[in-house]
Amino acid sequence: MRKIYLQPHDIFYAEQMSTLLSDPEVRGPLGLSENETSIAVMMDFIREMQLEEMMGNHYSRMIMNEDFELIGVITLHNIDQLHKSSHISTWIGSAHWGKGYNQLAKEKMLYTAFETLQLHHIFAGARVENFRSRKAQRKLPYMTINTMNYPQELIRLENREHAFCILNVVERKDFLNWYYQKIAI
């Protein structure tokens, strides 16, 4: 049975993070250059995530598999306490694709977002050309796909990504209903 653990960022994992993210199959759909996946950039990313979390802007975790190996990263970006919303992003190393880790990581992170951070809307976007991400999001039973109810969020996402995107959303009530039904079984 697959398991994941969400761990706070640690500079010790910068080299492994760089290796996983440098894979063109991972880096390309995320729109990252080779330079943006270097060990030095990963060290800066880890420090930035630690600082942003202290300030309450982001909540980011390393995804570790059942053997406690780093396999990816999941992040709640731009936490907006006024509107009770955030954006979620995930990447997983290609050697770990198709094993259910993405879904497990999202479940744990969304539970934290809704129950601990008390958020109401978690936006999940993807570049139009990122078919793997779009496919993974469509599999999630609690996700509202291609929502048009939040046009400003789509504009912000496309401006941040410098690309055309689709916008999906997870509403607190939809996720928690699904989650509590799942654990009751």
XYZ file of C-alpha atoms in Angstrom:
185
model
C 0.000 0.000 0.000
C 1.329 3.431 -0.994
C 1.900 6.012 1.730
C 3.225 9.532 1.738
C 4.498 11.871 4.395
C 4.474 15.644 4.075
C 7.621 17.046 5.658
C 8.745 20.655 6.190
C 11.436 21.759 3.761
C 15.007 20.974 4.722
C 18.094 22.305 2.944
C 19.552 18.778 3.213
C 17.260 17.745 0.315
C 18.241 20.535 -2.120
C 20.406 18.264 -4.276
C 17.753 15.532 -4.492
C 15.110 18.146 -5.270
C 17.297 19.529 -8.036
C 17.825 16.060 -9.525
C 14.099 15.251 -9.546
C 13.079 18.635 -10.924
C 15.843 18.738 -13.573
C 14.227 15.887 -15.494
C 12.912 17.470 -18.733
C 9.627 15.569 -18.318
C 9.068 17.371 -15.002
C 10.805 20.686 -15.693
C 9.288 21.271 -19.151
C 5.571 21.316 -18.280
C 6.358 23.570 -15.311
C 7.997 26.080 -17.642
C 11.359 25.948 -15.845
C 14.762 26.367 -17.459
C 17.739 24.161 -16.572
C 19.189 27.031 -14.528
C 15.973 27.252 -12.495
C 16.448 23.688 -11.253
C 20.048 23.987 -10.061
C 21.074 23.032 -6.528
C 21.691 26.699 -5.672
C 18.210 27.663 -6.863
C 16.687 24.785 -4.871
C 18.513 25.996 -1.761
C 17.061 29.466 -2.345
C 13.601 27.945 -2.944
C 13.753 26.026 0.338
C 14.820 29.120 2.288
C 12.101 31.173 0.585
C 9.417 28.593 1.438
C 10.555 28.534 5.060
C 10.373 32.334 5.252
C 7.040 32.550 3.401
C 5.551 29.996 5.769
C 6.696 31.999 8.802
C 4.957 35.039 7.270
C 1.779 33.023 6.583
C 1.912 33.464 2.801
C 2.661 29.875 1.731
C 2.519 26.399 3.222
C 4.877 24.052 1.381
C 5.956 20.488 2.073
C 8.301 17.914 0.640
C 6.489 14.737 -0.383
C 8.217 11.643 0.972
C 7.173 8.134 -0.049
C 6.730 5.102 2.218
C 10.517 4.616 2.236
C 11.017 8.255 3.302
C 12.537 9.158 -0.079
C 11.897 12.623 -1.470
C 9.576 12.271 -4.465
C 8.208 15.804 -4.960
C 6.830 19.014 -3.496
C 3.318 20.281 -2.751
C 2.570 23.914 -1.926
C -0.309 26.150 -0.944
C 0.637 29.466 -2.564
C -0.601 32.961 -1.848
C -2.699 32.129 1.185
C -5.384 34.814 1.382
C -6.933 34.883 4.853
C -9.370 37.633 3.855
C -10.938 35.544 1.069
C -10.045 32.209 2.732
C -8.363 30.945 -0.426
C -5.079 29.691 -1.822
C -3.592 28.046 -4.894
C -2.177 24.512 -4.759
C 0.645 23.176 -6.870
C 2.351 19.812 -6.931
C 5.196 18.224 -8.806
C 6.407 14.658 -8.515
C 9.562 13.104 -9.953
C 8.849 11.081 -13.090
C 10.103 7.804 -11.561
C 7.176 8.045 -9.126
C 4.397 8.847 -11.621
C 1.352 6.624 -11.873
C 1.636 5.269 -8.336
C -1.064 7.374 -6.675
C 1.296 9.673 -4.777
C -0.179 12.876 -6.233
C -3.667 12.016 -5.037
C -2.419 11.043 -1.565
C -0.401 14.259 -1.236
C -3.350 16.388 -2.319
C -5.640 14.674 0.196
C -3.265 15.426 3.068
C -2.581 18.993 1.963
C -6.256 19.798 1.343
C -7.198 18.403 4.735
C -4.645 20.767 6.295
C -5.903 23.665 4.163
C -9.526 23.212 5.183
C -9.281 21.944 8.745
C -6.112 23.562 10.103
C -5.836 26.741 8.033
C -9.641 27.101 7.753
C -9.577 28.025 4.057
C -12.700 27.746 1.863
C -11.401 27.623 -1.739
C -8.243 26.001 -3.065
C -7.522 26.795 -6.701
C -5.671 24.273 -8.853
C -4.571 25.584 -12.184
C -2.518 24.158 -14.978
C -0.960 25.440 -18.145
C -3.143 24.410 -21.080
C -0.278 22.349 -22.525
C 0.370 20.511 -19.224
C -1.752 17.478 -20.043
C -0.429 15.326 -17.180
C -1.461 17.886 -14.576
C -4.851 18.431 -16.173
C -5.470 14.665 -16.321
C -4.421 14.213 -12.678
C -6.770 16.986 -11.542
C -9.716 15.504 -13.475
C -9.311 12.261 -11.498
C -10.013 13.973 -8.173
C -13.691 13.465 -7.243
C -13.875 16.617 -5.121
C -12.438 18.962 -7.793
C -14.633 21.318 -9.844
C -13.052 21.333 -13.286
C -12.578 24.417 -15.472
C -14.516 26.738 -13.195
C -15.562 30.088 -14.618
C -16.789 31.415 -11.252
C -13.456 33.058 -10.415
C -12.306 35.074 -13.453
C -9.850 37.191 -11.441
C -8.099 34.072 -10.151
C -7.653 32.798 -13.709
C -6.173 36.149 -14.764
C -3.747 36.096 -11.801
C -2.741 32.534 -12.626
C -2.114 33.278 -16.299
C -0.113 36.396 -15.410
C 2.037 34.396 -12.977
C 2.577 31.556 -15.468
C 2.903 33.758 -18.565
C 0.759 31.179 -20.362
C -2.840 30.218 -21.049
C -4.196 28.141 -18.180
C -7.259 26.312 -16.988
C -8.567 26.931 -13.483
C -10.071 24.291 -11.238
C -11.208 24.687 -7.643
C -11.728 22.557 -4.562
C -14.447 23.911 -2.301
C -14.184 23.180 1.420
C -17.620 21.538 1.669
C -17.030 19.295 -1.364
C -13.672 18.054 -0.102
C -14.740 17.497 3.508
C -17.924 15.658 2.453
C -15.817 13.384 0.245
C -13.111 12.959 2.907
C -15.426 12.046 5.768
C -17.366 9.620 3.566
C -14.078 7.996 2.552
C -12.845 7.450 6.121
C -16.291 6.202 7.248
C -16.075 3.288 4.819
